[in-house]
mmCIF file of C-alpha atoms in Angstrom:
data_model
loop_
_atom_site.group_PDB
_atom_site.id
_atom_site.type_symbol
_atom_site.label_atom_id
_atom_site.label_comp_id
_atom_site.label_asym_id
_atom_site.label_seq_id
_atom_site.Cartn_x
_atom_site.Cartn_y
_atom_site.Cartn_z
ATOM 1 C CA UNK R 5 -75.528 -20.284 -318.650
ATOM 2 C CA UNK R 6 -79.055 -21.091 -318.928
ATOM 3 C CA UNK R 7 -78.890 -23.491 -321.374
ATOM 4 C CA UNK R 8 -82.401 -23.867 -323.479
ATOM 5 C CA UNK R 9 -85.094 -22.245 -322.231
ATOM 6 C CA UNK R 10 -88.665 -22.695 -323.082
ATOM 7 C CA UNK R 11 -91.981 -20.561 -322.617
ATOM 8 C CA UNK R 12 -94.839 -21.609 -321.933
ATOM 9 C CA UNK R 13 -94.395 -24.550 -319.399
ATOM 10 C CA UNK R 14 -97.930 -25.010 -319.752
ATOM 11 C CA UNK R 15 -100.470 -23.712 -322.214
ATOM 12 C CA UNK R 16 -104.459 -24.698 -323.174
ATOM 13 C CA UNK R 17 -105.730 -23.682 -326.759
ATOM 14 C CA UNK R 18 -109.199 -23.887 -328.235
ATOM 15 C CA UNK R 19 -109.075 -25.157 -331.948
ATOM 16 C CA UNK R 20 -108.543 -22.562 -334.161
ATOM 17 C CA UNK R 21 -106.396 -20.572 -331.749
ATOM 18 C CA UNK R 22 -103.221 -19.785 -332.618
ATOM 19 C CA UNK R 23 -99.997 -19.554 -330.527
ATOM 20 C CA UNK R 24 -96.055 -19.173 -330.141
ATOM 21 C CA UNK R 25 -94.254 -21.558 -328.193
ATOM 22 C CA UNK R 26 -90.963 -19.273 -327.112
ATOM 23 C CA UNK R 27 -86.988 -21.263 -327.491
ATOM 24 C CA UNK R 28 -83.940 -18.962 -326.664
ATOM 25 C CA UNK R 29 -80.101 -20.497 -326.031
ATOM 26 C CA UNK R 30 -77.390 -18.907 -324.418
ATOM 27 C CA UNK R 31 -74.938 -21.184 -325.850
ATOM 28 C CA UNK R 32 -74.390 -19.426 -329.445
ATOM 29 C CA UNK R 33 -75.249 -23.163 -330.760
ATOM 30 C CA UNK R 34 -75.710 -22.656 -334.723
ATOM 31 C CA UNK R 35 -78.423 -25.828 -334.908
ATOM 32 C CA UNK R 36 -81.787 -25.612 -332.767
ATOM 33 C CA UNK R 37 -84.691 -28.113 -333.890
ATOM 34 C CA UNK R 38 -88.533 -28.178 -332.336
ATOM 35 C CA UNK R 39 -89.571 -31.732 -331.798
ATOM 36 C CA UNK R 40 -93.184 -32.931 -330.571
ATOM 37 C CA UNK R 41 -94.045 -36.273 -328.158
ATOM 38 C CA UNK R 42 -96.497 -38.027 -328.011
ATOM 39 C CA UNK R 43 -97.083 -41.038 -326.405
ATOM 40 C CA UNK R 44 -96.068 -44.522 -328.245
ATOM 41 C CA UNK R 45 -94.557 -42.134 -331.056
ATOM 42 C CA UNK R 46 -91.094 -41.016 -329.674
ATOM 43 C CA UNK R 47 -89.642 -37.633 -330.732
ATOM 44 C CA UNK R 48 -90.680 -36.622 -334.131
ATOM 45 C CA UNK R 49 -88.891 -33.756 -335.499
ATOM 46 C CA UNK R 50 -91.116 -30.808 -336.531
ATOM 47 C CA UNK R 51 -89.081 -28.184 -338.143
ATOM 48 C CA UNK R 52 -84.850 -27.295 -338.141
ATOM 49 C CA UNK R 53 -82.687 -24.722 -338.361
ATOM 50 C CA UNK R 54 -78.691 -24.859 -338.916
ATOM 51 C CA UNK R 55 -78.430 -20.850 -338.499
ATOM 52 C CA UNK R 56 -79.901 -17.643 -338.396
ATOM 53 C CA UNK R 57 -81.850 -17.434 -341.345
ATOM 54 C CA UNK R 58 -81.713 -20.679 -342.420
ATOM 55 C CA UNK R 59 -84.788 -22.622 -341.731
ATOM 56 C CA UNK R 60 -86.089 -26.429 -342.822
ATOM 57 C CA UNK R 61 -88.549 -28.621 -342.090
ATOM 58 C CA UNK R 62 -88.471 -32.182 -340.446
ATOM 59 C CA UNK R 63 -91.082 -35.122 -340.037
ATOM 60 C CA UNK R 64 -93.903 -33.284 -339.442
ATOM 61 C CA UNK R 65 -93.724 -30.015 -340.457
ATOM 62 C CA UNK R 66 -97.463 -29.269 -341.180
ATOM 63 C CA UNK R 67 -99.547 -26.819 -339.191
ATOM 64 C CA UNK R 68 -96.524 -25.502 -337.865
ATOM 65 C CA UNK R 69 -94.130 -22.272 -338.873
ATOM 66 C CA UNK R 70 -90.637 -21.557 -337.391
ATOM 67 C CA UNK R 71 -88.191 -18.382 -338.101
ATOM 68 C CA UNK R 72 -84.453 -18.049 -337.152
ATOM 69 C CA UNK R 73 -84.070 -14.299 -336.955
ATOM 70 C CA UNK R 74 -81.048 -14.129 -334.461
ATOM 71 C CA UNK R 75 -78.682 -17.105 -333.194
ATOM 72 C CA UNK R 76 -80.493 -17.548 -329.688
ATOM 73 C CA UNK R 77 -83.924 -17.418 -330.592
ATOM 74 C CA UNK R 78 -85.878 -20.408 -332.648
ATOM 75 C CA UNK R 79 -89.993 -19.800 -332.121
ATOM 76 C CA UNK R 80 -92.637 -22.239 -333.257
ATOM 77 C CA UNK R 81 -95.882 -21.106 -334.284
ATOM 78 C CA UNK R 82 -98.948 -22.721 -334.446
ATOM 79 C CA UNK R 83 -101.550 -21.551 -337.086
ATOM 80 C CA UNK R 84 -104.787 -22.429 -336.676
ATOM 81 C CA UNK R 85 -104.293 -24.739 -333.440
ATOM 82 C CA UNK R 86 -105.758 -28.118 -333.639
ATOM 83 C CA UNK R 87 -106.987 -31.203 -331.091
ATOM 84 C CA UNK R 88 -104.296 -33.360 -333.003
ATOM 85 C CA UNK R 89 -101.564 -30.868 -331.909
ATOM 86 C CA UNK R 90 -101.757 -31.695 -328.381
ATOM 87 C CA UNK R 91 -98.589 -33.078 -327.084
ATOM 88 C CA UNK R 92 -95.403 -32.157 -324.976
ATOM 89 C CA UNK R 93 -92.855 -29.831 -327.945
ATOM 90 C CA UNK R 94 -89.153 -30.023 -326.983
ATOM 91 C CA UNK R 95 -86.879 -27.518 -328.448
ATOM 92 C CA UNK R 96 -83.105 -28.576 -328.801
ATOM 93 C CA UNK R 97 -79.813 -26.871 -329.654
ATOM 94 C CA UNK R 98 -76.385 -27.903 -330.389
ATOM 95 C CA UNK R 99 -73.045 -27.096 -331.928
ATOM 96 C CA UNK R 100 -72.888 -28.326 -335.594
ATOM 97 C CA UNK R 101 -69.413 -28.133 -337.409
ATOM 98 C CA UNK R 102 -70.428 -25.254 -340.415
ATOM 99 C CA UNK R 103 -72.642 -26.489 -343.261
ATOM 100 C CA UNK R 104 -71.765 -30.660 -342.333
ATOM 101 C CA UNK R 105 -74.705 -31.196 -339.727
ATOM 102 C CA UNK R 106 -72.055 -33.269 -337.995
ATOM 103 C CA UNK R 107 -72.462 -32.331 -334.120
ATOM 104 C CA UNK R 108 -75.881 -32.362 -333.838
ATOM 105 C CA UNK R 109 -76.452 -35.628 -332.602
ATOM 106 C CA UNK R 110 -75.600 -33.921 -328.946
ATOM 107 C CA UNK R 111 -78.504 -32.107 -328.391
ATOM 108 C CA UNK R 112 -79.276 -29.988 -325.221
ATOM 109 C CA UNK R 113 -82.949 -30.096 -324.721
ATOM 110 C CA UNK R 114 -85.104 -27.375 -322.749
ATOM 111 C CA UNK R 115 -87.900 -28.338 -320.055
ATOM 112 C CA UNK R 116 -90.474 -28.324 -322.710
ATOM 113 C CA UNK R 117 -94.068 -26.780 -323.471
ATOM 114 C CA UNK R 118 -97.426 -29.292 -322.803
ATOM 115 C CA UNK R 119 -99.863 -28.433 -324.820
ATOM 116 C CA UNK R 120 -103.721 -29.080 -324.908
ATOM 117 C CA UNK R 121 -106.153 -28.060 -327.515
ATOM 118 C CA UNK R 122 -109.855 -28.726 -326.728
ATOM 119 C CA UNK P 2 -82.430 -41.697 -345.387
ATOM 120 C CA UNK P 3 -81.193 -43.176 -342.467
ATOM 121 C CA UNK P 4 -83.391 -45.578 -340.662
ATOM 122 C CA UNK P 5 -83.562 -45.863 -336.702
ATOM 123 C CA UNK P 6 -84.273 -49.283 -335.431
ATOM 124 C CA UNK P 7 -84.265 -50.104 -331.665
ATOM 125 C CA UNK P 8 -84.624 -53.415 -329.820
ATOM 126 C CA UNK P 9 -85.961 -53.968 -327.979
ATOM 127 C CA UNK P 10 -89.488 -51.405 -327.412
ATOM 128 C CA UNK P 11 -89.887 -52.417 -323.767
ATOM 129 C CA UNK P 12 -87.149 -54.124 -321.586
ATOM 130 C CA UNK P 13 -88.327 -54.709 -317.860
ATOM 131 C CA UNK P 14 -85.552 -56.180 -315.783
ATOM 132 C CA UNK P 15 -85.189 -57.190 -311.703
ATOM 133 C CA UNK P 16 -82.702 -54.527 -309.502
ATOM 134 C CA UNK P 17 -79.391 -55.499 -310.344
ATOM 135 C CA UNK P 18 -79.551 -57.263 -313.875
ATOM 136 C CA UNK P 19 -78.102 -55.730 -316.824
ATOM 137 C CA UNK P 20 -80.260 -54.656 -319.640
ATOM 138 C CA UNK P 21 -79.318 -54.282 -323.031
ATOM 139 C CA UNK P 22 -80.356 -52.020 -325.979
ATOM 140 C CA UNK P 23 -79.564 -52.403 -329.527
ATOM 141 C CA UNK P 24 -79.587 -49.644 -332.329
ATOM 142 C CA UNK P 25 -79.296 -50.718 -336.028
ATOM 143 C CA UNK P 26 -77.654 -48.369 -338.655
ATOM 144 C CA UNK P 27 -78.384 -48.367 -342.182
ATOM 145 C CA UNK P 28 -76.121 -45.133 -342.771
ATOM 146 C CA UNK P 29 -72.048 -46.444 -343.678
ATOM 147 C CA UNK P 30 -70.840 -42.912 -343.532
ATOM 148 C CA UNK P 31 -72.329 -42.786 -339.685
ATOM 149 C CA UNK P 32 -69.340 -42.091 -337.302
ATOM 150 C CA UNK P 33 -71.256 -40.749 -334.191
ATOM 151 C CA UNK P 34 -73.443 -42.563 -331.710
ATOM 152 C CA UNK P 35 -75.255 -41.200 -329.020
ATOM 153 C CA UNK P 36 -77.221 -42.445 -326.728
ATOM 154 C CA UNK P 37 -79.761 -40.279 -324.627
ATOM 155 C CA UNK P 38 -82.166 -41.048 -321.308
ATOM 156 C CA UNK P 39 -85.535 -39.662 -321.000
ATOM 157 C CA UNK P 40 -86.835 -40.098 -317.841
ATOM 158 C CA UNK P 41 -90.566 -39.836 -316.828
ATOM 159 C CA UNK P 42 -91.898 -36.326 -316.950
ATOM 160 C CA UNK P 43 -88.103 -35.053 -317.964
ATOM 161 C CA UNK P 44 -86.088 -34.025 -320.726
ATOM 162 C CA UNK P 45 -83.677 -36.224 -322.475
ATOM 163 C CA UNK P 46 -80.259 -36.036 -322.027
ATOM 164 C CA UNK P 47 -76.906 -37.327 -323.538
ATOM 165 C CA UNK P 48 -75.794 -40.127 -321.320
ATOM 166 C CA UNK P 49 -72.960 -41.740 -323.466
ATOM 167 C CA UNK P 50 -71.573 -41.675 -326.851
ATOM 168 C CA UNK P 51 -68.975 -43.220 -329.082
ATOM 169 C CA UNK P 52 -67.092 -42.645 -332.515
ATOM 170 C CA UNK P 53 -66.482 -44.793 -335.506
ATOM 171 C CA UNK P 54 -63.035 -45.125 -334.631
ATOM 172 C CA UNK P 55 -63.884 -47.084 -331.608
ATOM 173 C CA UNK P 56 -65.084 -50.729 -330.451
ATOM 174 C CA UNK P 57 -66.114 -49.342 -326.853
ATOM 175 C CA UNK P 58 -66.706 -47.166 -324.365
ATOM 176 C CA UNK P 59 -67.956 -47.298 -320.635
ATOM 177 C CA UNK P 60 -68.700 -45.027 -318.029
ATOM 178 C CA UNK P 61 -69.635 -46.873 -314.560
ATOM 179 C CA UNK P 62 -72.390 -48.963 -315.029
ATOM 180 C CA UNK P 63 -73.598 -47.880 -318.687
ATOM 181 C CA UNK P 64 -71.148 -48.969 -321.998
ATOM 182 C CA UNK P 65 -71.864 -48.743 -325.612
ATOM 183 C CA UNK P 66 -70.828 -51.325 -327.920
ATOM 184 C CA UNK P 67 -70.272 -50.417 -331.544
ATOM 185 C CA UNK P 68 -70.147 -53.254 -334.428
ATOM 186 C CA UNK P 69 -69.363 -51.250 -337.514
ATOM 187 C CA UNK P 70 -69.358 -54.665 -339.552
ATOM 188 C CA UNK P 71 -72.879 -55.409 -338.784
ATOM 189 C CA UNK P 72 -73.975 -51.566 -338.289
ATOM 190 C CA UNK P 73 -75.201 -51.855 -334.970
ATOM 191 C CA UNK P 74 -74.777 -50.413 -331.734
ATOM 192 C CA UNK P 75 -75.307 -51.233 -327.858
ATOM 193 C CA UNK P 76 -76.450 -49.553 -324.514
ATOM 194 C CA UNK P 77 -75.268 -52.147 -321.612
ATOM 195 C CA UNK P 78 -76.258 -51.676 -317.972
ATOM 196 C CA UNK P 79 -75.175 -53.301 -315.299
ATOM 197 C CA UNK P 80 -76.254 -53.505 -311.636
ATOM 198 C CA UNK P 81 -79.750 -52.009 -312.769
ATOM 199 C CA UNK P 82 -81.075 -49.429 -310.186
ATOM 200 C CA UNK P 83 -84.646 -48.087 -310.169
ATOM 201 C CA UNK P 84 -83.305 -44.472 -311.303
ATOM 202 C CA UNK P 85 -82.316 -46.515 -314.454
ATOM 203 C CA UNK P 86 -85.723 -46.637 -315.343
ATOM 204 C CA UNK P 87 -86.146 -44.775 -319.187
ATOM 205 C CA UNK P 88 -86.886 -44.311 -322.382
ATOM 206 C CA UNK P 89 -84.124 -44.471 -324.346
ATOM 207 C CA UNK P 90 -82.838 -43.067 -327.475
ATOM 208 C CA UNK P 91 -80.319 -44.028 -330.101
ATOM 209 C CA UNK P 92 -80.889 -40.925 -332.432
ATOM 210 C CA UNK P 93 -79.217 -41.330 -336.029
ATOM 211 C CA UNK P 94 -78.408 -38.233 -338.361
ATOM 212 C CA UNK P 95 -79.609 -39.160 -341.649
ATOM 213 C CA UNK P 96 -76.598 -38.295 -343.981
ATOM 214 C CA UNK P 97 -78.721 -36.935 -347.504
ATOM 215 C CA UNK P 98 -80.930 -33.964 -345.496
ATOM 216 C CA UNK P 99 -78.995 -33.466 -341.877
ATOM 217 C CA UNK P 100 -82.301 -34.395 -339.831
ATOM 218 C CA UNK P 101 -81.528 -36.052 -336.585
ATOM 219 C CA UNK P 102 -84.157 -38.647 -335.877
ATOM 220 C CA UNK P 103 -84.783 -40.017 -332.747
ATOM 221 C CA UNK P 104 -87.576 -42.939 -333.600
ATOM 222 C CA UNK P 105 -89.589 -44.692 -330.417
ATOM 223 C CA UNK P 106 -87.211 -45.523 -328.338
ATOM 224 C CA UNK P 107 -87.409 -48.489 -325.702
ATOM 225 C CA UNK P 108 -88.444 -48.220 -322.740
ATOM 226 C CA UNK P 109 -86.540 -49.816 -319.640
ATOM 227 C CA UNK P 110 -88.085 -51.004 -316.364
ATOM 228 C CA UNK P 111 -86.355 -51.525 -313.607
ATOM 229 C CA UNK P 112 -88.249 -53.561 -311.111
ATOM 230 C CA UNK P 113 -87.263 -53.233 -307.341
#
């Protein structure tokens, strides 16, 4: 297995540019979750998603869009890209126990994306 | 919602001390804690865990510590090593919306 993959490793934006940042499991886990990092601020959860279809949002959810058409795949797209959105975005899977959220807390993480907007 | 509290933000520590890390619950119906290493550059990952319906758990030189009474819970490690040096995470599923939220973790120095 793979595990969580992530595209791009790397990626550099101009403000106003928008973007996908690519998240695909191989682990049929029902609940993936995008998270950002910044530095002094931890993981802060952007936006959820406890099946296909199913979508929610988390801490900071704005100037961000997500879509869960099939099981393995979770994208995050940025809009209109901004300086404040530079940081490193994590995407994370795991097994959840239908409709309780309990199994989540163990979270397999990809490499993540580092992102710079100018 | 649940609340994540760690203490403390920074721990440095000589080789071969233990550290210790402290996560405080505000969540009574929490009955899983995980703890999770970050280490510089990398991605985290789930280093040890523990359920409600035990005291304590230990695997080598890490052990978490779980005080249900006083809704808290513990990283210990012993015989620090430079690789030990971290952030780490305590992240607590907040009951009402199912958001896992991992907070600022603390981050460990291990001095050589």
């Amino acid at each position: 297995n793979a595990g969580v993959t992530q595209t791009p490793k790397f990626q550099v934006l101009k403000t106003g540019q928008s973007m996908t940042l690519q998240c695909a499991q191989d682990m049929n886990h029902e609940y993936m979750s995008w998270y950002r990092q910044d530095p002094g601020m931890g993981l802060r959860l952007i936006h959820y998603s406890v099946g296909a279809g199913i979508t929610d949002q988390g801490e900071v959810p704005n100037g961000y869009n997500v879509s869960r058409s099939t099981t393995e795949d979770f994208p995050l797209r940025l809009l209109s890209a901004a300086p404040s959105q530079t940081s490193v975005y994590f995407c994370a899977s795991s097994f959840t126990r239908s409709g309780s959220g309990e199994g989540q807390e163990t979270q397999y993480f990809g490499p993540g994306t580092r992102l710079l907007v100018l | 919602g649940e609340n994540v509290e760690q203490h403390p933000s920074t721990l440095s520590v000589q080789e071969g001390d233990s550290a210790v890390i402290k996560c405080t619950y505000s969540d009574s119906a929490s009955n899983y804690f995980p703890w999770y290493k970050q280490e510089l550059g990398k991605r985290p990952q789930l280093i040890i865990d523990i359920r409600s319906n035990v005291g304590e758990k230990k695997d080598q030189r890490i052990a978490v510590t779980l005080n249900k009474t006083a809704k808290h819970f513990s990283l210990h490690i012993t015989e620090t090593q430079p690789e030990d040096s971290a952030v780490y995470f305590c992240p607590l599923r907040d009951g009402a919306t199912n958001k896992l939220i991992f907070g600022t973790g603390t981050l460990l120095a291990v001095q050589p």
